[in-house]
PDB file of C-alpha atoms and ligand atoms in Angstrom:
ATOM      1  CA  MET A   1      92.456  88.666 104.080  1.00 97.00           C
ATOM      2  CA  GLN A   2      93.595  85.080 105.701  1.00 97.00           C
ATOM      3  CA  GLY A   3      95.846  85.244 108.935  1.00 98.00           C
ATOM      4  CA  SER A   4      97.488  82.934 111.928  1.00 98.00           C
ATOM      5  CA  VAL A   5      95.938  83.798 115.058  1.00 98.00           C
ATOM      6  CA  ASP A   6      98.949  86.069 115.335  1.00 98.00           C
ATOM      7  CA  GLY A   7      98.190  88.243 112.627  1.00 98.00           C
ATOM      8  CA  ARG A   8     100.925  87.357 110.382  1.00 98.00           C
ATOM      9  CA  ILE A   9     100.088  86.399 106.273  1.00 98.00           C
ATOM     10  CA  LYS A  10     103.446  84.494 104.538  1.00 96.00           C
ATOM     11  CA  GLN A  11     100.924  81.394 104.245  1.00 93.00           C
ATOM     12  CA  ASN A  12     103.676  79.514 102.658  1.00 88.00           C
ATOM     13  CA  SER A  13     105.310  78.870 105.294  1.00 89.00           C
ATOM     14  CA  TRP A  14     102.745  77.529 107.247  1.00 94.00           C
ATOM     15  CA  GLY A  15     102.394  73.662 105.653  1.00 93.00           C
ATOM     16  CA  PHE A  16      99.335  73.666 104.083  1.00 90.00           C
ATOM     17  CA  LYS A  17      99.469  72.777 100.597  1.00 88.00           C
ATOM     18  CA  ASP A  18      95.798  74.246  99.250  1.00 88.00           C
ATOM     19  CA  TYR A  19      95.999  77.649 101.055  1.00 86.00           C
ATOM     20  CA  HIS A  20      95.200  79.746  98.386  1.00 89.00           C
ATOM     21  CA  LYS A  21      91.660  77.730  98.242  1.00 92.00           C
ATOM     22  CA  TYR A  22      90.176  78.898 102.059  1.00 92.00           C
ATOM     23  CA  PHE A  23      91.392  82.767 100.804  1.00 93.00           C
ATOM     24  CA  GLU A  24      89.803  82.049  97.314  1.00 94.00           C
ATOM     25  CA  GLU A  25      86.422  80.180  98.440  1.00 94.00           C
ATOM     26  CA  THR A  26      85.788  83.519 101.176  1.00 93.00           C
ATOM     27  CA  ALA A  27      87.477  85.852  98.839  1.00 95.00           C
ATOM     28  CA  GLU A  28      85.245  85.240  95.501  1.00 93.00           C
ATOM     29  CA  LYS A  29      81.678  85.453  97.348  1.00 94.00           C
ATOM     30  CA  ILE A  30      83.058  89.198  97.549  1.00 94.00           C
ATOM     31  CA  PRO A  31      81.277  90.957  95.329  1.00 95.00           C
ATOM     32  CA  ALA A  32      83.732  93.046  93.328  1.00 97.00           C
ATOM     33  CA  ASP A  33      84.852  94.776  89.910  1.00 98.00           C
ATOM     34  CA  ALA A  34      88.257  94.306  90.766  1.00 98.00           C
ATOM     35  CA  TRP A  35      91.155  93.278  92.879  1.00 98.00           C
ATOM     36  CA  LEU A  36      94.343  95.862  93.932  1.00 98.00           C
ATOM     37  CA  VAL A  37      98.165  94.266  96.235  1.00 98.00           C
ATOM     38  CA  GLY A  38     101.057  95.703  96.595  1.00 98.00           C
ATOM     39  CA  GLN A  39     103.929  94.697  94.063  1.00 98.00           C
ATOM     40  CA  VAL A  40     105.211  92.396  96.269  1.00 98.00           C
ATOM     41  CA  THR A  41     102.286  90.234  96.524  1.00 98.00           C
ATOM     42  CA  MET A  42     101.863  90.740  92.552  1.00 98.00           C
ATOM     43  CA  GLN A  43     105.049  89.186  91.951  1.00 98.00           C
ATOM     44  CA  GLU A  44     103.565  85.376  92.365  1.00 96.00           C
ATOM     45  CA  PHE A  45     100.846  86.550  89.267  1.00 97.00           C
ATOM     46  CA  SER A  46     103.342  89.084  87.136  1.00 98.00           C
ATOM     47  CA  SER A  47     106.033  87.342  84.793  1.00 98.00           C
ATOM     48  CA  LYS A  48     108.871  85.576  86.528  1.00 97.00           C
ATOM     49  CA  GLN A  49     111.365  86.143  83.136  1.00 95.00           C
ATOM     50  CA  PRO A  50     114.087  88.838  83.558  1.00 90.00           C
ATOM     51  CA  TYR A  51     112.814  92.256  81.171  1.00 93.00           C
ATOM     52  CA  VAL A  52     115.743  94.627  80.195  1.00 91.00           C
ATOM     53  CA  LEU A  53     114.264  98.023  80.106  1.00 90.00           C
ATOM     54  CA  GLU A  54     115.303 100.181  76.802  1.00 82.00           C
ATOM     55  CA  SER A  55     115.701 103.840  77.757  1.00 79.00           C
ATOM     56  CA  GLY A  56     112.634 105.904  76.376  1.00 68.00           C
ATOM     57  CA  LYS A  57     113.536 105.483  72.774  1.00 68.00           C
ATOM     58  CA  GLU A  58     109.540 107.093  71.773  1.00 64.00           C
ATOM     59  CA  ASP A  59     108.928 110.306  74.312  1.00 70.00           C
ATOM     60  CA  PHE A  60     105.809 108.915  75.926  1.00 73.00           C
ATOM     61  CA  PRO A  61     103.740 111.307  78.289  1.00 83.00           C
ATOM     62  CA  LYS A  62     102.818 110.602  82.022  1.00 90.00           C
ATOM     63  CA  LYS A  63      99.805 110.357  81.160  1.00 95.00           C
ATOM     64  CA  ASP A  64      96.857 107.915  81.850  1.00 98.00           C
ATOM     65  CA  PHE A  65      96.446 105.100  80.342  1.00 98.00           C
ATOM     66  CA  VAL A  66      93.823 102.905  79.752  1.00 98.00           C
ATOM     67  CA  ALA A  67      94.571  99.962  77.199  1.00 98.00           C
ATOM     68  CA  ASP A  68      91.770  98.649  74.923  1.00 98.00           C
ATOM     69  CA  GLN A  69      90.293  95.318  75.944  1.00 97.00           C
ATOM     70  CA  PRO A  70      87.374  93.763  76.470  1.00 97.00           C
ATOM     71  CA  ALA A  71      87.753  92.402  80.249  1.00 97.00           C
ATOM     72  CA  LYS A  72      85.114  94.216  82.381  1.00 96.00           C
ATOM     73  CA  THR A  73      86.690  92.872  85.408  1.00 98.00           C
ATOM     74  CA  PHE A  74      90.753  94.694  86.827  1.00 98.00           C
ATOM     75  CA  ALA A  75      93.550  93.243  89.225  1.00 98.00           C
ATOM     76  CA  ALA A  76      95.436  96.670  89.874  1.00 99.00           C
ATOM     77  CA  VAL A  77      98.365  96.419  91.992  1.00 99.00           C
ATOM     78  CA  ILE A  78      99.929  99.693  93.881  1.00 98.00           C
ATOM     79  CA  ASP A  79     103.327  99.792  92.035  1.00 98.00           C
ATOM     80  CA  PRO A  80     105.279 103.160  92.596  1.00 98.00           C
ATOM     81  CA  ALA A  81     108.663 102.498  91.011  1.00 96.00           C
ATOM     82  CA  GLY A  82     107.527  99.543  88.468  1.00 97.00           C
ATOM     83  CA  LYS A  83     108.440  96.486  89.708  1.00 97.00           C
ATOM     84  CA  CYS A  84     106.714  94.081  87.672  1.00 98.00           C
ATOM     85  CA  PHE A  85     106.635  92.907  84.384  1.00 98.00           C
ATOM     86  CA  TRP A  86     104.002  91.574  82.483  1.00 98.00           C
ATOM     87  CA  ASP A  87     103.911  88.762  79.658  1.00 98.00           C
ATOM     88  CA  THR A  88     100.256  89.664  79.128  1.00 98.00           C
ATOM     89  CA  ASN A  89      97.472  92.292  80.465  1.00 98.00           C
ATOM     90  CA  ARG A  90      95.994  89.307  82.750  1.00 98.00           C
ATOM     91  CA  VAL A  91      95.811  87.793  86.221  1.00 98.00           C
ATOM     92  CA  SER A  92      93.020  84.691  84.881  1.00 96.00           C
ATOM     93  CA  THR A  93      90.539  86.663  83.844  1.00 97.00           C
ATOM     94  CA  GLU A  94      90.758  90.487  85.147  1.00 98.00           C
ATOM     95  CA  HIS A  95      92.517  93.035  82.822  1.00 98.00           C
ATOM     96  CA  VAL A  96      95.974  94.198  84.841  1.00 99.00           C
ATOM     97  CA  ILE A  97      96.407  98.249  85.927  1.00 99.00           C
ATOM     98  CA  GLU A  98      98.904  99.432  87.445  1.00 98.00           C
ATOM     99  CA  VAL A  99      99.249 102.385  89.848  1.00 98.00           C
ATOM    100  CA  LEU A 100     102.349 104.210  89.817  1.00 98.00           C
ATOM    101  CA  THR A 101     103.833 107.621  90.475  1.00 97.00           C
ATOM    102  CA  GLU A 102     105.866 109.788  87.893  1.00 95.00           C
ATOM    103  CA  ASN A 103     109.011 108.963  89.457  1.00 92.00           C
ATOM    104  CA  ILE A 104     109.390 106.078  86.573  1.00 93.00           C
ATOM    105  CA  PRO A 105     111.445 105.681  83.806  1.00 92.00           C
ATOM    106  CA  ILE A 106     109.785 105.832  80.262  1.00 92.00           C
ATOM    107  CA  GLY A 107     111.763 102.711  79.224  1.00 93.00           C
ATOM    108  CA  TYR A 108     109.025 100.958  81.829  1.00 95.00           C
ATOM    109  CA  LEU A 109     105.975 102.890  80.035  1.00 95.00           C
ATOM    110  CA  GLU A 110     106.641 101.129  76.922  1.00 92.00           C
ATOM    111  CA  HIS A 111     106.938  97.925  78.248  1.00 95.00           C
ATOM    112  CA  LEU A 112     103.437  98.223  80.233  1.00 96.00           C
ATOM    113  CA  ARG A 113     102.421  99.146  76.807  1.00 95.00           C
ATOM    114  CA  SER A 114     103.921  97.636  74.453  1.00 95.00           C
ATOM    115  CA  LYS A 115     101.840  93.976  76.812  1.00 98.00           C
ATOM    116  CA  ASN A 116      98.337  96.327  76.630  1.00 98.00           C
ATOM    117  CA  VAL A 117      98.782  97.250  80.043  1.00 98.00           C
ATOM    118  CA  SER A 118      96.813 100.097  81.437  1.00 98.00           C
ATOM    119  CA  TYR A 119      98.328 102.583  83.835  1.00 98.00           C
ATOM    120  CA  VAL A 120      97.527 105.373  86.242  1.00 98.00           C
ATOM    121  CA  PHE A 121      99.661 107.408  88.176  1.00 98.00           C
ATOM    122  CA  GLY A 122      98.714 108.648  92.020  1.00 97.00           C
ATOM    123  CA  GLY A 123     100.528 111.491  92.732  1.00 97.00           C
ATOM    124  CA  LYS A 124     104.369 112.711  91.773  1.00 95.00           C
ATOM    125  CA  GLU A 125     106.241 111.129  94.040  1.00 96.00           C
ATOM    126  CA  GLU A 126     104.152 110.257  96.739  1.00 96.00           C
ATOM    127  CA  LEU A 127     100.359 108.182  96.514  1.00 97.00           C
ATOM    128  CA  ASN A 128      97.868 110.311  97.036  1.00 97.00           C
ATOM    129  CA  TRP A 129      95.109 107.543  97.752  1.00 97.00           C
ATOM    130  CA  GLU A 130      91.896 109.355  96.902  1.00 95.00           C
ATOM    131  CA  ARG A 131      93.544 110.275  93.549  1.00 97.00           C
ATOM    132  CA  VAL A 132      94.169 106.711  93.400  1.00 98.00           C
ATOM    133  CA  LEU A 133      90.704 105.741  94.395  1.00 98.00           C
ATOM    134  CA  ASN A 134      89.236 107.827  92.370  1.00 98.00           C
ATOM    135  CA  LYS A 135      90.518 107.318  89.049  1.00 98.00           C
ATOM    136  CA  LEU A 136      89.873 103.707  89.574  1.00 98.00           C
ATOM    137  CA  HIS A 137      86.719 104.448  89.220  1.00 98.00           C
ATOM    138  CA  ASP A 138      86.225 106.982  86.741  1.00 98.00           C
ATOM    139  CA  LEU A 139      88.215 105.637  84.136  1.00 98.00           C
ATOM    140  CA  PHE A 140      87.281 101.945  84.524  1.00 98.00           C
ATOM    141  CA  ASN A 141      84.122 102.195  86.248  1.00 98.00           C
ATOM    142  CA  ILE A 142      84.781 100.069  89.639  1.00 98.00           C
ATOM    143  CA  GLN A 143      82.427 100.511  92.553  1.00 98.00           C
ATOM    144  CA  ILE A 144      83.500  98.062  94.855  1.00 97.00           C
ATOM    145  CA  LEU A 145      87.537  97.393  95.243  1.00 98.00           C
ATOM    146  CA  ARG A 146      88.425  94.162  97.011  1.00 98.00           C
ATOM    147  CA  ILE A 147      91.953  95.184  98.725  1.00 98.00           C
ATOM    148  CA  ASP A 148      93.965  92.010  99.009  1.00 98.00           C
ATOM    149  CA  GLY A 149      96.720  92.847 100.590  1.00 96.00           C
ATOM    150  CA  GLY A 150      99.517  92.359 102.078  1.00 97.00           C
ATOM    151  CA  GLY A 151      99.943  94.054 105.132  1.00 98.00           C
ATOM    152  CA  HIS A 152     101.700  97.542 103.513  1.00 98.00           C
ATOM    153  CA  VAL A 153      99.047  97.836 100.998  1.00 98.00           C
ATOM    154  CA  ASN A 154      95.856  97.403 103.925  1.00 98.00           C
ATOM    155  CA  GLY A 155      98.213  99.828 106.615  1.00 97.00           C
ATOM    156  CA  SER A 156      98.124 102.922 103.730  1.00 97.00           C
ATOM    157  CA  PHE A 157      94.300 102.245 103.020  1.00 97.00           C
ATOM    158  CA  LEU A 158      93.707 101.800 107.014  1.00 96.00           C
ATOM    159  CA  LYS A 159      95.827 104.871 107.633  1.00 94.00           C
ATOM    160  CA  ALA A 160      93.740 106.628 105.035  1.00 95.00           C
ATOM    161  CA  ASN A 161      90.753 105.140 106.893  1.00 95.00           C
ATOM    162  CA  LEU A 162      89.360 104.853 103.179  1.00 96.00           C
ATOM    163  CA  ILE A 163      88.308 100.683 104.654  1.00 96.00           C
ATOM    164  CA  ASP A 164      84.758 100.474 104.485  1.00 96.00           C
ATOM    165  CA  GLU A 165      84.424  96.589 105.227  1.00 96.00           C
ATOM    166  CA  PHE A 166      87.386  94.286 106.447  1.00 97.00           C
ATOM    167  CA  SER A 167      87.369  90.300 105.578  1.00 97.00           C
ATOM    168  CA  LEU A 168      89.412  88.044 108.344  1.00 97.00           C
ATOM    169  CA  VAL A 169      89.660  83.537 107.911  1.00 96.00           C
ATOM    170  CA  LEU A 170      91.581  82.852 110.773  1.00 97.00           C
ATOM    171  CA  ALA A 171      93.660  80.128 110.369  1.00 96.00           C
ATOM    172  CA  PRO A 172      94.323  77.555 112.935  1.00 95.00           C
ATOM    173  CA  VAL A 173      98.529  78.217 113.236  1.00 96.00           C
ATOM    174  CA  ALA A 174      99.959  80.467 115.232  1.00 98.00           C
ATOM    175  CA  ASP A 175     102.977  81.555 113.167  1.00 98.00           C
ATOM    176  CA  GLY A 176     105.676  83.956 114.894  1.00 97.00           C
ATOM    177  CA  ALA A 177     108.252  84.540 113.029  1.00 97.00           C
ATOM    178  CA  ILE A 178     109.836  88.406 114.160  1.00 97.00           C
ATOM    179  CA  GLY A 179     108.960  90.892 111.203  1.00 95.00           C
ATOM    180  CA  SER A 180     106.932  88.820 108.958  1.00 96.00           C
ATOM    181  CA  PRO A 181     103.839  91.408 107.628  1.00 97.00           C
ATOM    182  CA  THR A 182     100.362  90.953 109.565  1.00 98.00           C
ATOM    183  CA  VAL A 183      97.371  92.270 108.012  1.00 98.00           C
ATOM    184  CA  PHE A 184      97.689  95.265 108.734  1.00 98.00           C
ATOM    185  CA  GLU A 185     101.149  97.240 108.180  1.00 98.00           C
ATOM    186  CA  VAL A 186     100.936 101.183 109.351  1.00 96.00           C
ATOM    187  CA  GLU A 187     103.364 102.568 110.864  1.00 93.00           C
ATOM    188  CA  GLU A 188     105.686 102.190 113.818  1.00 92.00           C
ATOM    189  CA  GLY A 189     104.114 102.697 117.379  1.00 88.00           C
ATOM    190  CA  TYR A 190     101.239 105.198 117.665  1.00 82.00           C
ATOM    191  CA  GLY A 191     102.247 108.568 117.806  1.00 84.00           C
ATOM    192  CA  ALA A 192      98.974 109.985 117.456  1.00 87.00           C
ATOM    193  CA  ARG A 193      97.751 107.823 115.102  1.00 88.00           C
ATOM    194  CA  LYS A 194      94.349 105.713 116.756  1.00 89.00           C
ATOM    195  CA  ALA A 195      93.738 101.351 116.445  1.00 92.00           C
ATOM    196  CA  THR A 196      90.761 101.272 114.420  1.00 94.00           C
ATOM    197  CA  GLN A 197      87.833 100.097 115.364  1.00 94.00           C
ATOM    198  CA  PHE A 198      85.184  97.879 113.538  1.00 95.00           C
ATOM    199  CA  LYS A 199      82.126  96.447 114.795  1.00 97.00           C
ATOM    200  CA  ILE A 200      80.899  92.741 113.845  1.00 97.00           C
ATOM    201  CA  LYS A 201      78.991  91.754 111.130  1.00 97.00           C
ATOM    202  CA  SER A 202      79.240  88.241 110.659  1.00 96.00           C
ATOM    203  CA  VAL A 203      81.232  85.564 112.311  1.00 96.00           C
ATOM    204  CA  GLU A 204      81.394  81.642 110.385  1.00 93.00           C
TER     205      GLU A 204
HETATM  206  N1  NAP B 301      97.667  85.767 103.997  1.00 71.40           N
HETATM  207  C1  NAP B 301      97.154  86.528 103.094  1.00 71.40           C
HETATM  208  O1  NAP B 301      96.070  87.068 102.507  1.00 71.40           O
HETATM  209  C2  NAP B 301      97.930  87.408 101.685  1.00 71.40           C
HETATM  210  C3  NAP B 301      97.492  88.682 101.104  1.00 71.40           C
HETATM  211  C4  NAP B 301      98.371  89.185 100.103  1.00 71.40           C
HETATM  212  C5  NAP B 301      99.801  88.877 100.485  1.00 71.40           C
HETATM  213  N2  NAP B 301     100.274  87.831 101.459  1.00 71.40           N
HETATM  214  C6  NAP B 301     101.289  87.582 102.038  1.00 71.40           C
HETATM  215  O2  NAP B 301     101.486  89.369 101.879  1.00 71.40           O
HETATM  216  C7  NAP B 301     103.620  89.664 102.423  1.00 71.40           C
HETATM  217  C8  NAP B 301     103.667  90.594 101.418  1.00 71.40           C
HETATM  218  O3  NAP B 301     102.961  91.496 101.715  1.00 71.40           O
HETATM  219  P1  NAP B 301     104.316  92.688 102.497  1.00 71.40           P
HETATM  220  O4  NAP B 301     102.972  93.495 102.872  1.00 71.40           O
HETATM  221  O5  NAP B 301     105.086  92.995 102.357  1.00 71.40           O
HETATM  222  O6  NAP B 301     103.892  93.767 101.015  1.00 71.40           O
HETATM  223  P2  NAP B 301     102.941  94.310 100.065  1.00 71.40           P
HETATM  224  O7  NAP B 301     101.764  94.878 100.967  1.00 71.40           O
HETATM  225  O8  NAP B 301     102.230  93.507  98.236  1.00 71.40           O
HETATM  226  O9  NAP B 301     103.434  95.225  98.498  1.00 71.40           O
HETATM  227  C9  NAP B 301     104.286  96.218  99.243  1.00 71.40           C
HETATM  228  C10 NAP B 301     104.541  96.855  98.450  1.00 71.40           C
HETATM  229  O10 NAP B 301     103.699  97.804  97.685  1.00 71.40           O
HETATM  230  C11 NAP B 301     104.312  98.904  98.168  1.00 71.40           C
HETATM  231  N3  NAP B 301     103.096  99.980  98.733  1.00 71.40           N
HETATM  232  C12 NAP B 301     102.796  99.841  99.803  1.00 71.40           C
HETATM  233  N4  NAP B 301     102.101 101.120 100.487  1.00 71.40           N
HETATM  234  C13 NAP B 301     102.777 102.065 100.094  1.00 71.40           C
HETATM  235  C14 NAP B 301     102.738 103.147  99.975  1.00 71.40           C
HETATM  236  N5  NAP B 301     101.986 103.814 101.105  1.00 71.40           N
HETATM  237  N6  NAP B 301     102.965 104.095  99.032  1.00 71.40           N
HETATM  238  C15 NAP B 301     103.875 103.586  98.073  1.00 71.40           C
HETATM  239  N7  NAP B 301     104.163 102.709  97.558  1.00 71.40           N
HETATM  240  C16 NAP B 301     103.079 101.255  98.650  1.00 71.40           C
HETATM  241  C17 NAP B 301     105.512  99.086  97.878  1.00 71.40           C
HETATM  242  O11 NAP B 301     106.405  99.048  96.643  1.00 71.40           O
HETATM  243  P3  NAP B 301     108.106  99.424  96.616  1.00 71.40           P
HETATM  244  O12 NAP B 301     108.848  98.963  97.540  1.00 71.40           O
HETATM  245  O13 NAP B 301     108.508  99.401  95.121  1.00 71.40           O
HETATM  246  O14 NAP B 301     107.924 101.032  96.842  1.00 71.40           O
HETATM  247  C18 NAP B 301     106.009  97.853  99.504  1.00 71.40           C
HETATM  248  O15 NAP B 301     106.798  98.196  99.904  1.00 71.40           O
HETATM  249  C19 NAP B 301     103.714  88.151 100.844  1.00 71.40           C
HETATM  250  O16 NAP B 301     104.310  87.101 101.717  1.00 71.40           O
HETATM  251  C20 NAP B 301     102.186  87.254 100.350  1.00 71.40           C
HETATM  252  O17 NAP B 301     102.189  85.982  99.761  1.00 71.40           O
HETATM  253  C21 NAP B 301      99.314  87.168 101.947  1.00 71.40           C
END
């Protein structure tokens, strides 16, 4: 992740022309079979065209779909309600995998199939993170997954205790926008949850 000194992550208002560069140069040093983001972040990479869903003419089963395609690296998106639309089944060189819940209109599955985009079901109404990771491993042979945000997806993995390693590019900027997403958006207050401690591996 790339964060401001106050932990915020919406880089487009920070005044850097090439903010993607600092994130990407660091991210590409991390060997990974896939990257994964939330649907808000993926809107930047998915279709900008308006799509109208069919009412679901064909009776598609709500079963995982692994597209027949050649890519060996993947771009996965947490998109429980199917808000990302696709003109192609790739982001750059990576094949797109949609992570859905079963609360999804059949017409959306038809859209994904028509673009040969893979999809997996991570739960009926809520996502079960271990199930999601097991499916990404078993169906796509993803061994190392790089979670690239935003804050809500990071927060979900943090809460589920499923982060092994965390890398932060610290931008020399104070953002200060109250309510703007931060590196980890878990929940209001602390409740029974404690902060997660990391051990420093290296600093540059
Ligand atoms: N600085 C950086 O390194 C960096 C990296 C990535 C993104 N960003 C920025 O971060 C911002 C977006 O972050 P964000 O936190 O608002 O959004 P996000 O994490 O990209 O996406 C959040 C969405 O993902 C789905 N989701 C996340 N956790 C879920 C859960 N536990 N169960 C079910 N669905 C879940 C929900 O979709 P539904 O609403 O459909 O339920 C939720 O609204 C953007 O401005 C982006 O540019 C910055």
